[in-house]
Short mmCIF file of C-alpha atoms and ligand atoms in Angstrom, two decimals:
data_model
loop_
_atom_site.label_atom_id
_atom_site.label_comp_id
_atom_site.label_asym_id
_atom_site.label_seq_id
_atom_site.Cartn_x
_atom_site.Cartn_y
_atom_site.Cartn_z
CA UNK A 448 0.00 0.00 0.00
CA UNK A 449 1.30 3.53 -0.41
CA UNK A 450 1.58 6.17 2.30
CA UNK A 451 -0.11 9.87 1.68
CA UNK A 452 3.29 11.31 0.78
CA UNK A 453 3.26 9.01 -2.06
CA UNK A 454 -0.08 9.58 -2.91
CA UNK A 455 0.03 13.38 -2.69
CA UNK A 456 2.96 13.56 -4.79
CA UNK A 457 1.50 11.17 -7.60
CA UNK A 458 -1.77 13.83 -7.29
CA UNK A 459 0.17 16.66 -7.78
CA UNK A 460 1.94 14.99 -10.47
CA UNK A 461 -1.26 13.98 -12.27
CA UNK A 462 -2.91 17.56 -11.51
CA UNK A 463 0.32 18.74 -13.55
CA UNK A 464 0.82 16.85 -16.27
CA UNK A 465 -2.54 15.05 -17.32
CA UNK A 466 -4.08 18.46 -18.57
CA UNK A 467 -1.08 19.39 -20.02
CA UNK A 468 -1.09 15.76 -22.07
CA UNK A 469 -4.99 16.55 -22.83
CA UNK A 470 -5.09 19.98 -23.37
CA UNK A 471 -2.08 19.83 -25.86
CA UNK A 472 0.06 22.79 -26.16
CA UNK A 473 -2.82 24.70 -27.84
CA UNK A 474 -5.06 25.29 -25.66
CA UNK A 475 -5.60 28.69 -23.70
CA UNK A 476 -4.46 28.90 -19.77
CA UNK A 477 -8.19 29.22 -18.81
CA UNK A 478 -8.78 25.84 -20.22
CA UNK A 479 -5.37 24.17 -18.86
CA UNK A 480 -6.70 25.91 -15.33
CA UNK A 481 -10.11 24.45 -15.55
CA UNK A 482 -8.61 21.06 -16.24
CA UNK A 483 -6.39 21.30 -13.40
CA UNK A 484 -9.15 21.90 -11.16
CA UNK A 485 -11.52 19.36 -12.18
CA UNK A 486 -8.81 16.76 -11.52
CA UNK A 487 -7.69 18.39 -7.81
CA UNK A 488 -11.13 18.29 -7.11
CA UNK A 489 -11.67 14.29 -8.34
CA UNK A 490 -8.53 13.42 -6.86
CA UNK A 491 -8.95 15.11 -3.62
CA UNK A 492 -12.35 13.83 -3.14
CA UNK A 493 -11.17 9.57 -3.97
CA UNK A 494 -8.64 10.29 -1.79
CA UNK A 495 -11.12 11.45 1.49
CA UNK A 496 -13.72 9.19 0.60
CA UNK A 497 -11.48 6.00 0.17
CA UNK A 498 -11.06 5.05 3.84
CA UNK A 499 -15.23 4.90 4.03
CA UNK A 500 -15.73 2.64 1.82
CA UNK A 501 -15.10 -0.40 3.50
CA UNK A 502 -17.65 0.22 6.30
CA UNK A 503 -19.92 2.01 3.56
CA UNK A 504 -20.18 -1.41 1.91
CA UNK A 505 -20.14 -3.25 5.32
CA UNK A 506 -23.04 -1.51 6.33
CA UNK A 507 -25.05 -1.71 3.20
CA UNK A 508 -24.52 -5.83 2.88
CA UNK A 509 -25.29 -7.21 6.39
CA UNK A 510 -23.51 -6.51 9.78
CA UNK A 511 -23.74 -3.52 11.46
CA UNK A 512 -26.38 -2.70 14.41
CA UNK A 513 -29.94 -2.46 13.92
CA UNK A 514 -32.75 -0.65 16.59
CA UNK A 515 -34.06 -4.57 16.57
CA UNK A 516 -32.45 -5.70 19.49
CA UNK A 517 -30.34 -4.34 22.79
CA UNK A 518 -28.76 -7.87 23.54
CA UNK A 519 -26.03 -8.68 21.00
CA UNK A 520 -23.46 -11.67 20.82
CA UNK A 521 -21.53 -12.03 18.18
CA UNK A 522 -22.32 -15.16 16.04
CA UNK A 523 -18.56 -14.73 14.12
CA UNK A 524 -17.55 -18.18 13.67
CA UNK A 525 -20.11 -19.43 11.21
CA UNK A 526 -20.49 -18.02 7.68
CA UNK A 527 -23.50 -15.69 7.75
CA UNK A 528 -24.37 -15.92 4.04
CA UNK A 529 -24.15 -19.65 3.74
CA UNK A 530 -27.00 -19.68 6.92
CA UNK A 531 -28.82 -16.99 4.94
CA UNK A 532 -29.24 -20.02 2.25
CA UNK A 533 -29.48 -22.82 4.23
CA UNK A 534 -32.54 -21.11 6.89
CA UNK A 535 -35.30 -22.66 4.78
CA UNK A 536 -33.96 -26.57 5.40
CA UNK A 537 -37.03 -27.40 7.51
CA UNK A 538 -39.04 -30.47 7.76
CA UNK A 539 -42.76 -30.52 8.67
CA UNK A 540 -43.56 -33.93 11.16
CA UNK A 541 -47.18 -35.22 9.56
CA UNK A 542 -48.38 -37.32 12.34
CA UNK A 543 -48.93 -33.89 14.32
CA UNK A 544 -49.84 -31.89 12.15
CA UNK A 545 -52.67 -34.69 11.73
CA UNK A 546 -53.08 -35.20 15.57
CA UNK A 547 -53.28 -31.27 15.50
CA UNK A 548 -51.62 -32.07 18.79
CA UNK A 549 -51.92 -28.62 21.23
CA UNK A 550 -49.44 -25.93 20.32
CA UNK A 551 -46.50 -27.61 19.81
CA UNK A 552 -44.79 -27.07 16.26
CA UNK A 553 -44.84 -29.68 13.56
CA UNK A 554 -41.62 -28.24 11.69
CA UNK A 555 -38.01 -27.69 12.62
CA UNK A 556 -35.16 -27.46 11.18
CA UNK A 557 -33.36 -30.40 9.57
CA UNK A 558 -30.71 -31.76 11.70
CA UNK A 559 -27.87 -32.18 9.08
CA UNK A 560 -24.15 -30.48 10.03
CA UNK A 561 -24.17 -27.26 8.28
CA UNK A 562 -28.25 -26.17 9.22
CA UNK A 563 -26.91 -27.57 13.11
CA UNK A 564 -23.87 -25.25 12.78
CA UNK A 565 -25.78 -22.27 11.89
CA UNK A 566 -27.89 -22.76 15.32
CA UNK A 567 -31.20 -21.56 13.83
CA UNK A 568 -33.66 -20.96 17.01
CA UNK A 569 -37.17 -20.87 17.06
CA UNK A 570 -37.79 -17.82 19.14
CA UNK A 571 -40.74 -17.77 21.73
CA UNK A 572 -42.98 -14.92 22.70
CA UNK A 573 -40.32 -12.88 25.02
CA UNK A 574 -37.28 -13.41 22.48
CA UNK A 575 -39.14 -12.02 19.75
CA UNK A 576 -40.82 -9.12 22.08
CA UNK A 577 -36.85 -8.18 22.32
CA UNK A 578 -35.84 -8.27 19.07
CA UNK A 579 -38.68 -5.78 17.87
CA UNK A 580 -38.78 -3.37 20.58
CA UNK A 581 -39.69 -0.46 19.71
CA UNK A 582 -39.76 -1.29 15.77
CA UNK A 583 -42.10 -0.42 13.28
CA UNK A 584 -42.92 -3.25 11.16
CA UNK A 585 -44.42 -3.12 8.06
CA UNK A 586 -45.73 -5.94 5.89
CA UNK A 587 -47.80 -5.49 2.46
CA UNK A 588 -49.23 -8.04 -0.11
CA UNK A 589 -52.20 -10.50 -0.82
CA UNK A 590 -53.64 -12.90 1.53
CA UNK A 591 -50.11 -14.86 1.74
CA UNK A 592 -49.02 -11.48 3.51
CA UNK A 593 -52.04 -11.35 5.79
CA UNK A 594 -51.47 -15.10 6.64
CA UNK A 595 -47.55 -14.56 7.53
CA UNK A 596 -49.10 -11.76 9.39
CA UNK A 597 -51.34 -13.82 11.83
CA UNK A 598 -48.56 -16.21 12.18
CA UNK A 599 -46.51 -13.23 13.17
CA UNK A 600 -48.92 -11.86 15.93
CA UNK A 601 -49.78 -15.01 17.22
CA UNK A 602 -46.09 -15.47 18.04
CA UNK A 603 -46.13 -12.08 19.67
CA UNK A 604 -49.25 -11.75 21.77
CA UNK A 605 -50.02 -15.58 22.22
CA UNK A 606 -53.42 -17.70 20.91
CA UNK A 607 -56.09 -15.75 22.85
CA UNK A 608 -55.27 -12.33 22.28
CA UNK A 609 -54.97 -13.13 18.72
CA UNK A 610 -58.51 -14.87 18.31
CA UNK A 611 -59.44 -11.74 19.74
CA UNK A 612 -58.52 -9.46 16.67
CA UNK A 613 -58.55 -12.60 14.46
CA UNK A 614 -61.92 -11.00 12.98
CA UNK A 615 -60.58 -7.81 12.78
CA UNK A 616 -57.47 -8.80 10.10
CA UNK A 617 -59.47 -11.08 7.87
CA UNK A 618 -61.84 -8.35 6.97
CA UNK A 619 -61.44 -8.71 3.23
CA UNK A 620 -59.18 -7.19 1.44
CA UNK A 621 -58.21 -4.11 3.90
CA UNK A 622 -55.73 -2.93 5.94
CA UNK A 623 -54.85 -3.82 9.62
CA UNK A 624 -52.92 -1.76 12.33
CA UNK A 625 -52.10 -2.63 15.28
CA UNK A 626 -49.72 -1.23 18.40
CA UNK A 627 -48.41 -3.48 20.90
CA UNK A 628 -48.31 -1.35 23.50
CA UNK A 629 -46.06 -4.02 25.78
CA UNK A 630 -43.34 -3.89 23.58
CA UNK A 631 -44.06 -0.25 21.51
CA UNK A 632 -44.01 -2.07 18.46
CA UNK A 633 -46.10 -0.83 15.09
CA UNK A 634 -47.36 -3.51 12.62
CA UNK A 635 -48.75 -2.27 9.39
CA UNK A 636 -50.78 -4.46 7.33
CA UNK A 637 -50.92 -3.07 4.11
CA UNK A 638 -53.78 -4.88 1.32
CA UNK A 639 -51.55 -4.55 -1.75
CA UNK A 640 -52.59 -7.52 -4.02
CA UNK A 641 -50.58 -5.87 -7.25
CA UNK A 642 -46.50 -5.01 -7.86
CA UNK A 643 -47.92 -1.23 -8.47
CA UNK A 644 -49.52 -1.23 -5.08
CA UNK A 645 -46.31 -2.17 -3.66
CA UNK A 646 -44.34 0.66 -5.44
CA UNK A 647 -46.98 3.41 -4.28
CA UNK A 648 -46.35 2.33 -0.66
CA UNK A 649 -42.63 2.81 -1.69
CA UNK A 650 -43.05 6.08 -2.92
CA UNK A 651 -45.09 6.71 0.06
CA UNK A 652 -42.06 5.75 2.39
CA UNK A 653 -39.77 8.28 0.27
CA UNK A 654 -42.12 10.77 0.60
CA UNK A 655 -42.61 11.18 3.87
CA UNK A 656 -39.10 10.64 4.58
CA UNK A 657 -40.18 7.82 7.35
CA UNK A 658 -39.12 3.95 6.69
CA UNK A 659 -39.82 0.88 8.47
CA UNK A 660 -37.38 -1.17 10.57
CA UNK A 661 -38.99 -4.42 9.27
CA UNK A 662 -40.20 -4.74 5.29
CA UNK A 663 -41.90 -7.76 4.35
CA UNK A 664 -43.57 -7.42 0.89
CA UNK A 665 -44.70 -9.59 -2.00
CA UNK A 666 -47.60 -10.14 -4.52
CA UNK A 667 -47.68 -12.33 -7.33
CA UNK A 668 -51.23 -14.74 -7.19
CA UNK A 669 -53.72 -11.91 -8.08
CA UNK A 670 -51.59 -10.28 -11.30
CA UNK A 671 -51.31 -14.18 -12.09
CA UNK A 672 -55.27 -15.11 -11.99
CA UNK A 673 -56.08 -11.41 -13.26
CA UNK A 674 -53.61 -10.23 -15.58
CA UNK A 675 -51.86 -13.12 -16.38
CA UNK A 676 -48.73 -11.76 -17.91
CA UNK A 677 -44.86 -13.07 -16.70
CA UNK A 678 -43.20 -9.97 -18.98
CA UNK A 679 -45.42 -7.26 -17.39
CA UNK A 680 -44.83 -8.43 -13.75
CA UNK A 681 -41.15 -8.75 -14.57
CA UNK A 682 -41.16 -5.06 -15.45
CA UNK A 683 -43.26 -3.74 -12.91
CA UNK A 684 -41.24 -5.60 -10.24
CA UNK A 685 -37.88 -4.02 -12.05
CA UNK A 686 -39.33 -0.95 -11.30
CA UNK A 687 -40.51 -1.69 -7.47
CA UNK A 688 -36.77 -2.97 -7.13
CA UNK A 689 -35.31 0.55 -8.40
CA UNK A 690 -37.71 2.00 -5.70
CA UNK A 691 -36.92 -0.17 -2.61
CA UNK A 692 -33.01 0.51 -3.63
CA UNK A 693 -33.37 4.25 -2.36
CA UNK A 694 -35.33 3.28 0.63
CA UNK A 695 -31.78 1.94 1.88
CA UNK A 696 -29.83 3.87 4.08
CA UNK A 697 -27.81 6.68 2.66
CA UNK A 698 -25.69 8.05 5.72
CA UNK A 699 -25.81 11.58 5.63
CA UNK A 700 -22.86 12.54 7.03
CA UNK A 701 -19.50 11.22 6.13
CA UNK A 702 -17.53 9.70 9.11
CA UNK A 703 -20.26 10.68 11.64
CA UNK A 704 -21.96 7.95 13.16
CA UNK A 705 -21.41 5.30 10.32
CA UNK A 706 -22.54 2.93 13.99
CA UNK A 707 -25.70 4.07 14.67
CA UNK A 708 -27.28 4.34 10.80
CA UNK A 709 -30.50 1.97 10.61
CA UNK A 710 -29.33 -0.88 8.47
CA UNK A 711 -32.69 -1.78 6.96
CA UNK A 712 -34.41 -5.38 6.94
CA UNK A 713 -36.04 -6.12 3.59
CA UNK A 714 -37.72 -9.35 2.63
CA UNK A 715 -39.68 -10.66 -0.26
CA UNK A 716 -42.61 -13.15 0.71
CA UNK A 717 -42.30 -15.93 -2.63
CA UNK A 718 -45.73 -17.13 -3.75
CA UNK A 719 -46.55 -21.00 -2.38
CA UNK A 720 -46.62 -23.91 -4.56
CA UNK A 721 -50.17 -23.78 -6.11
CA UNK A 722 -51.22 -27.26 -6.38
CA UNK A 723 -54.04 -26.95 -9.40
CA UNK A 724 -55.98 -29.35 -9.05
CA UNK A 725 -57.06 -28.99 -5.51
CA UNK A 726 -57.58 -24.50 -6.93
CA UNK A 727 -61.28 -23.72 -6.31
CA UNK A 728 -62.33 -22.05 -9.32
CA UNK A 729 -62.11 -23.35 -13.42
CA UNK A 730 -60.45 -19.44 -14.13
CA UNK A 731 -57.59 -20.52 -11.41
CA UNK A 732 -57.09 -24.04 -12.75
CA UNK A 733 -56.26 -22.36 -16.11
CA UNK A 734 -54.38 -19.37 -15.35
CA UNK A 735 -52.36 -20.37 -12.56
CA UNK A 736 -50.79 -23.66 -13.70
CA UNK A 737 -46.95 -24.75 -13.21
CA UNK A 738 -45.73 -23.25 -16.08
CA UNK A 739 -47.27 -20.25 -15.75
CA UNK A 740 -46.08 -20.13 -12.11
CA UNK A 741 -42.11 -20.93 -12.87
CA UNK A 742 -42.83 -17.96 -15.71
CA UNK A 743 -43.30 -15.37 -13.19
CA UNK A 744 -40.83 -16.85 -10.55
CA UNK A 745 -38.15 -16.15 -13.36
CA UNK A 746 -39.07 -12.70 -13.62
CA UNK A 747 -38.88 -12.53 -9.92
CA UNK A 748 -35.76 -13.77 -9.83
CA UNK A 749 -33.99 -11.32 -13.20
CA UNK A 750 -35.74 -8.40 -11.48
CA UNK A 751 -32.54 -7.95 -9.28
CA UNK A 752 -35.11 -7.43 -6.26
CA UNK A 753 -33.81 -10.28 -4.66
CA UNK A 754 -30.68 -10.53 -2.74
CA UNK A 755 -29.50 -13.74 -5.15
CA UNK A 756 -29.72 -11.56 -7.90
CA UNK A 757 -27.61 -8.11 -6.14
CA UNK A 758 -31.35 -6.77 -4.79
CA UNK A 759 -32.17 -5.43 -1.00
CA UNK A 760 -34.83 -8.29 -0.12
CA UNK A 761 -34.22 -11.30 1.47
CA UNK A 762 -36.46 -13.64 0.30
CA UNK A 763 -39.02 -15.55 2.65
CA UNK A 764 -39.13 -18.53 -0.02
CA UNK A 765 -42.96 -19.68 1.04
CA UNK A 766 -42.52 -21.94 -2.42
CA UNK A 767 -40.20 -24.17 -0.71
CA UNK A 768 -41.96 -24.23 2.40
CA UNK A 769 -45.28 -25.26 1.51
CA UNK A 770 -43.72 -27.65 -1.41
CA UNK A 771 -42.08 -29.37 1.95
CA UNK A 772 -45.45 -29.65 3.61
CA UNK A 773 -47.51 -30.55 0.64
CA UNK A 774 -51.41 -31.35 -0.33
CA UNK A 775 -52.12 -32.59 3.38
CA UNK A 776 -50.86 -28.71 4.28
CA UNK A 777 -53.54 -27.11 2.37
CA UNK A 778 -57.48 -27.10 1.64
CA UNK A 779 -57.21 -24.69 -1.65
CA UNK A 780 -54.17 -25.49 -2.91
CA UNK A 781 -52.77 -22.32 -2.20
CA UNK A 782 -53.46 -21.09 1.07
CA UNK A 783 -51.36 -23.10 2.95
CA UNK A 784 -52.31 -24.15 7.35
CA UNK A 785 -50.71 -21.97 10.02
CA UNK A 786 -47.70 -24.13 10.01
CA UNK A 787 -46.38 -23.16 7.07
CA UNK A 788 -46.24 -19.04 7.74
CA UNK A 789 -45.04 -20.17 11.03
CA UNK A 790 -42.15 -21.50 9.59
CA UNK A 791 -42.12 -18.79 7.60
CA UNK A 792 -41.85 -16.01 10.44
CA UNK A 793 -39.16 -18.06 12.35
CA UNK A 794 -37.02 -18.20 9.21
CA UNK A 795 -37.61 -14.58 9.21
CA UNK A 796 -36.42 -13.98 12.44
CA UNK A 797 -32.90 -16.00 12.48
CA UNK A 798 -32.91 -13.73 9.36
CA UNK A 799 -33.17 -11.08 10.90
CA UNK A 800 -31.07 -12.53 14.00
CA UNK A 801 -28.47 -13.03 11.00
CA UNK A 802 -28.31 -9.74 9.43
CA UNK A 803 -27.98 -8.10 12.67
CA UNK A 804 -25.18 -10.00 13.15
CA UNK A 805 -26.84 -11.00 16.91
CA UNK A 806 -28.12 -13.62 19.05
CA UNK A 807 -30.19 -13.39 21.63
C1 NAG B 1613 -45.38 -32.26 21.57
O1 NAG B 1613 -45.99 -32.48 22.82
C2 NAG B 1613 -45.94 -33.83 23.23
C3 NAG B 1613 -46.75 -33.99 24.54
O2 NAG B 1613 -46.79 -32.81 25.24
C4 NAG B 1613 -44.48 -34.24 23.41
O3 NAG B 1613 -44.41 -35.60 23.79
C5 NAG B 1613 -43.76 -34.04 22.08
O4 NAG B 1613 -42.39 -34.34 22.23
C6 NAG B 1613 -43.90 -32.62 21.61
N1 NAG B 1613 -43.33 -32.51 20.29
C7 NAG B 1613 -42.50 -31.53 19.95
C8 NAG B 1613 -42.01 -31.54 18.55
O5 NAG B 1613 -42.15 -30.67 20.74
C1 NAG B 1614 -38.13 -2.35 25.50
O1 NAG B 1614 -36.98 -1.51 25.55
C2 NAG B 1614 -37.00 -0.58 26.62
C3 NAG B 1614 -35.75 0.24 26.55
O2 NAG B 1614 -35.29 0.39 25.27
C4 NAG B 1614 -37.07 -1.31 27.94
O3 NAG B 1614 -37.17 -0.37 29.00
C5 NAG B 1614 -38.27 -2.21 27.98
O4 NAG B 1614 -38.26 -2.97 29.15
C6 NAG B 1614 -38.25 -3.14 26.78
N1 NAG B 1614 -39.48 -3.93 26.79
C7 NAG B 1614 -39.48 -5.23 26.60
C8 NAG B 1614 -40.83 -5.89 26.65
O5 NAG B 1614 -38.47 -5.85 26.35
C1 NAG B 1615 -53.77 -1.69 -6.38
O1 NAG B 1615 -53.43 -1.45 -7.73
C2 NAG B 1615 -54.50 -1.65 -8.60
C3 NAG B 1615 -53.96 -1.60 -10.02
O2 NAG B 1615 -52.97 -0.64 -10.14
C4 NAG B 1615 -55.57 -0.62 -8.33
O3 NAG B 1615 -56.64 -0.79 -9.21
C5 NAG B 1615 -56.04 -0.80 -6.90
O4 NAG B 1615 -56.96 0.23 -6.56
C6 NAG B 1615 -54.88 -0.76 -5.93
N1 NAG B 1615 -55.36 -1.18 -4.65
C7 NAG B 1615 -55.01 -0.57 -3.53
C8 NAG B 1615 -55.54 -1.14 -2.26
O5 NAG B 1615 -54.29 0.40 -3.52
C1 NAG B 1616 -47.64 -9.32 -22.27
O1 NAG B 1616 -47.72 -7.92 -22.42
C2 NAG B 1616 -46.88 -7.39 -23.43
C3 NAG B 1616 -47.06 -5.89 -23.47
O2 NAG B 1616 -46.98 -5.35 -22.22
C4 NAG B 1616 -47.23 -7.97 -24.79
O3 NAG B 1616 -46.33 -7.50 -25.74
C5 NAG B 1616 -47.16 -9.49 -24.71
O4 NAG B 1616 -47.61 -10.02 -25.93
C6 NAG B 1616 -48.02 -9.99 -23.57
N1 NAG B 1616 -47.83 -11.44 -23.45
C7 NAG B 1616 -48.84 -12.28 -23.48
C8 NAG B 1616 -48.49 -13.72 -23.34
O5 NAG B 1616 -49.99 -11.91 -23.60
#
């Protein structure tokens, strides 16, 4: 590496010469001057920005603090990204989810090395009250949205208190808000069965200048049954993905507080497996077959919204969860039993648990 002797001198050097070597012999001393400048000005600018990098690009791709949680512990020794991939390698145990046996779970984990290494916990009702104290939490879609949601707020307030506001969510196609005033967390439940409701919520967040700590978004059935065109979704979701870009964190001030900037939590909720022949209606049966499914899952994944493909979401891959638990999972053939969100929100959380770089 060179020092900053050797890298003023080379600067001074180039600020000489290169608009000399450009500027030829001809041209007037204005010109040579502006020259000059413009290249002080680049140079001195690389130079002062350089040593931010580093933790510019460590704090937009994982690590860093978030608001989530007080408690941290560093998890260091495993690889964070290959846990990121492996959190969906859960199994779903039939004979209870039959037996409907109490409240135990019917899923965990798989128990092979790598998933065991990565020491995935399923977080219970005062571990998750931690980890979103104080948050605002925000999650928009269809009806795979406001299932993930119930799953979510059963977790957090227990069975009773949810039956209690059960009727409440499942209004049709509306909104749900709730404060939980033990814990002074927000949950937004936002109806947005379309890509181009998603992006107005965006723009919504950018205008107002106020983001979520928690983003869990994703559409995909109802522009399948009603619109029924892969390319168009693929271009609306290129477009969402553009949008959800800027809602990362810029910090504002160089060097100041790089700590303490809210590194943001961003997740994609897949569409399930549809299983057609068990879909209610003839119009569902035709438009929402396999083919037409892995069409649009394509065009998820090319849309660079997605992590895999250099995007800001995570993605909550409810496809490979409800493939796992299958026609005994699901009455429709689409809207999967509690289980399966379940699963869903605890993969979420060691997500989150992950990108926060903390366990409780
Ligand atoms: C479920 O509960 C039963 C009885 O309480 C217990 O024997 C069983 O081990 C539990 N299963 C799980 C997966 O916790
Ligand atoms: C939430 O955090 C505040 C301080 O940040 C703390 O006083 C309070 O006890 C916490 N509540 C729970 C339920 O953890
Ligand atoms: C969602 O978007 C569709 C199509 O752009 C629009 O017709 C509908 O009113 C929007 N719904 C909501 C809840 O914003
Ligand atoms: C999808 O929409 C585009 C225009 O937005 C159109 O060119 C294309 O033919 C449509 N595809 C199908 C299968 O209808």
């Amino acid at each position: 590496m060179w020092g900053a002797v050797q890298l003023g001198v080379l600067a001074a050097f180039l600020v000489l010469f290169v608009p000399i070597g450009m500027a030829g012999w001809h041209l007037s001393r204005n010109k040579m001057l502006f020259f000059s400048c413009a290249l002080f000005i680049t140079l001195s600018v690389c130079v002062h920005l350089t040593p931010y990098f580093p933790s510019v690009s460590n704090m937009l791709f994982s690590s860093g603090s978030t608001p989530l949680s007080s408690s941290s512990l560093s998890l260091s020794s495993v690889n964070l990204d290959s846990c990121i991939s492996l959190l969906h390698q859960v199994s779903f145990d039939f004979q209870e989810l039959n037996n409907n046996v109490g409240k135990n779970s019917s899923w965990k984990w798989i128990e092979s090395e790598p998933v065991v290494q990565c020491d995935f916990q399923k977080l219970d009702k005062s571990d998750a009250s931690d980890l979103f104290n104080g948050s605002w939490v925000v999650i928009a879609g269809d009806s795979q949205a406001r299932l993930f949601v119930v799953s979510l707020l059963e977790l957090l307030l227990g069975g009773n208190e949810m039956e209690m506001i059960r009727g409440d969510l499942f209004k049709r196609h509306s909104d749900y808000h709730i404060f939980i005033d033990e814990i002074g967390m927000k949950l937004d439940f936002i109806w947005a069965p379309y890509v181009s409701n998603l992006t107005d919520l965006v723009l919504g967040f950018e205008e107002k200048k106020s983001y979520p700590d928690v983003f869990v978004i994703g559409t995909g059935l109802w522009d399948m049954l009603h619109i029924n065109n892969a390319t168009d979704y693929g271009v609306s979701l290129k477009l969402l993905a553009d949008l959800v870009v800027l809602l990362l964190p810029v910090p504002s001030d160089f060097g100041a507080n790089l700590v303490s900037v809210r590194s943001p939590n961003f997740f994609w909720l897949g569409m399930p497996k549809l299983i057609n022949s068990m879909l209610n209606t003839n119009e569902k049966r035709e438009k929402m077959t396999d083919e037409m499914w892995q069409a649009y899952t394509d065009e998820l994944y090319s849309s660079k919204l997605l992590r895999q493909s250099g995007g800001p979401l995570v993605l909550l891959d409810i496809h490979a969860l409800s493939n796992k638990c299958g026609a005994l999972c699901t009455a429709d053939g689409m809207h999967y039993h509690g289980v399966v969100y379940e699963a869903a929100v605890h993969v979420m959380l060691n997500g989150l648990l992950i990108e926060s770089n903390q366990k409780l």
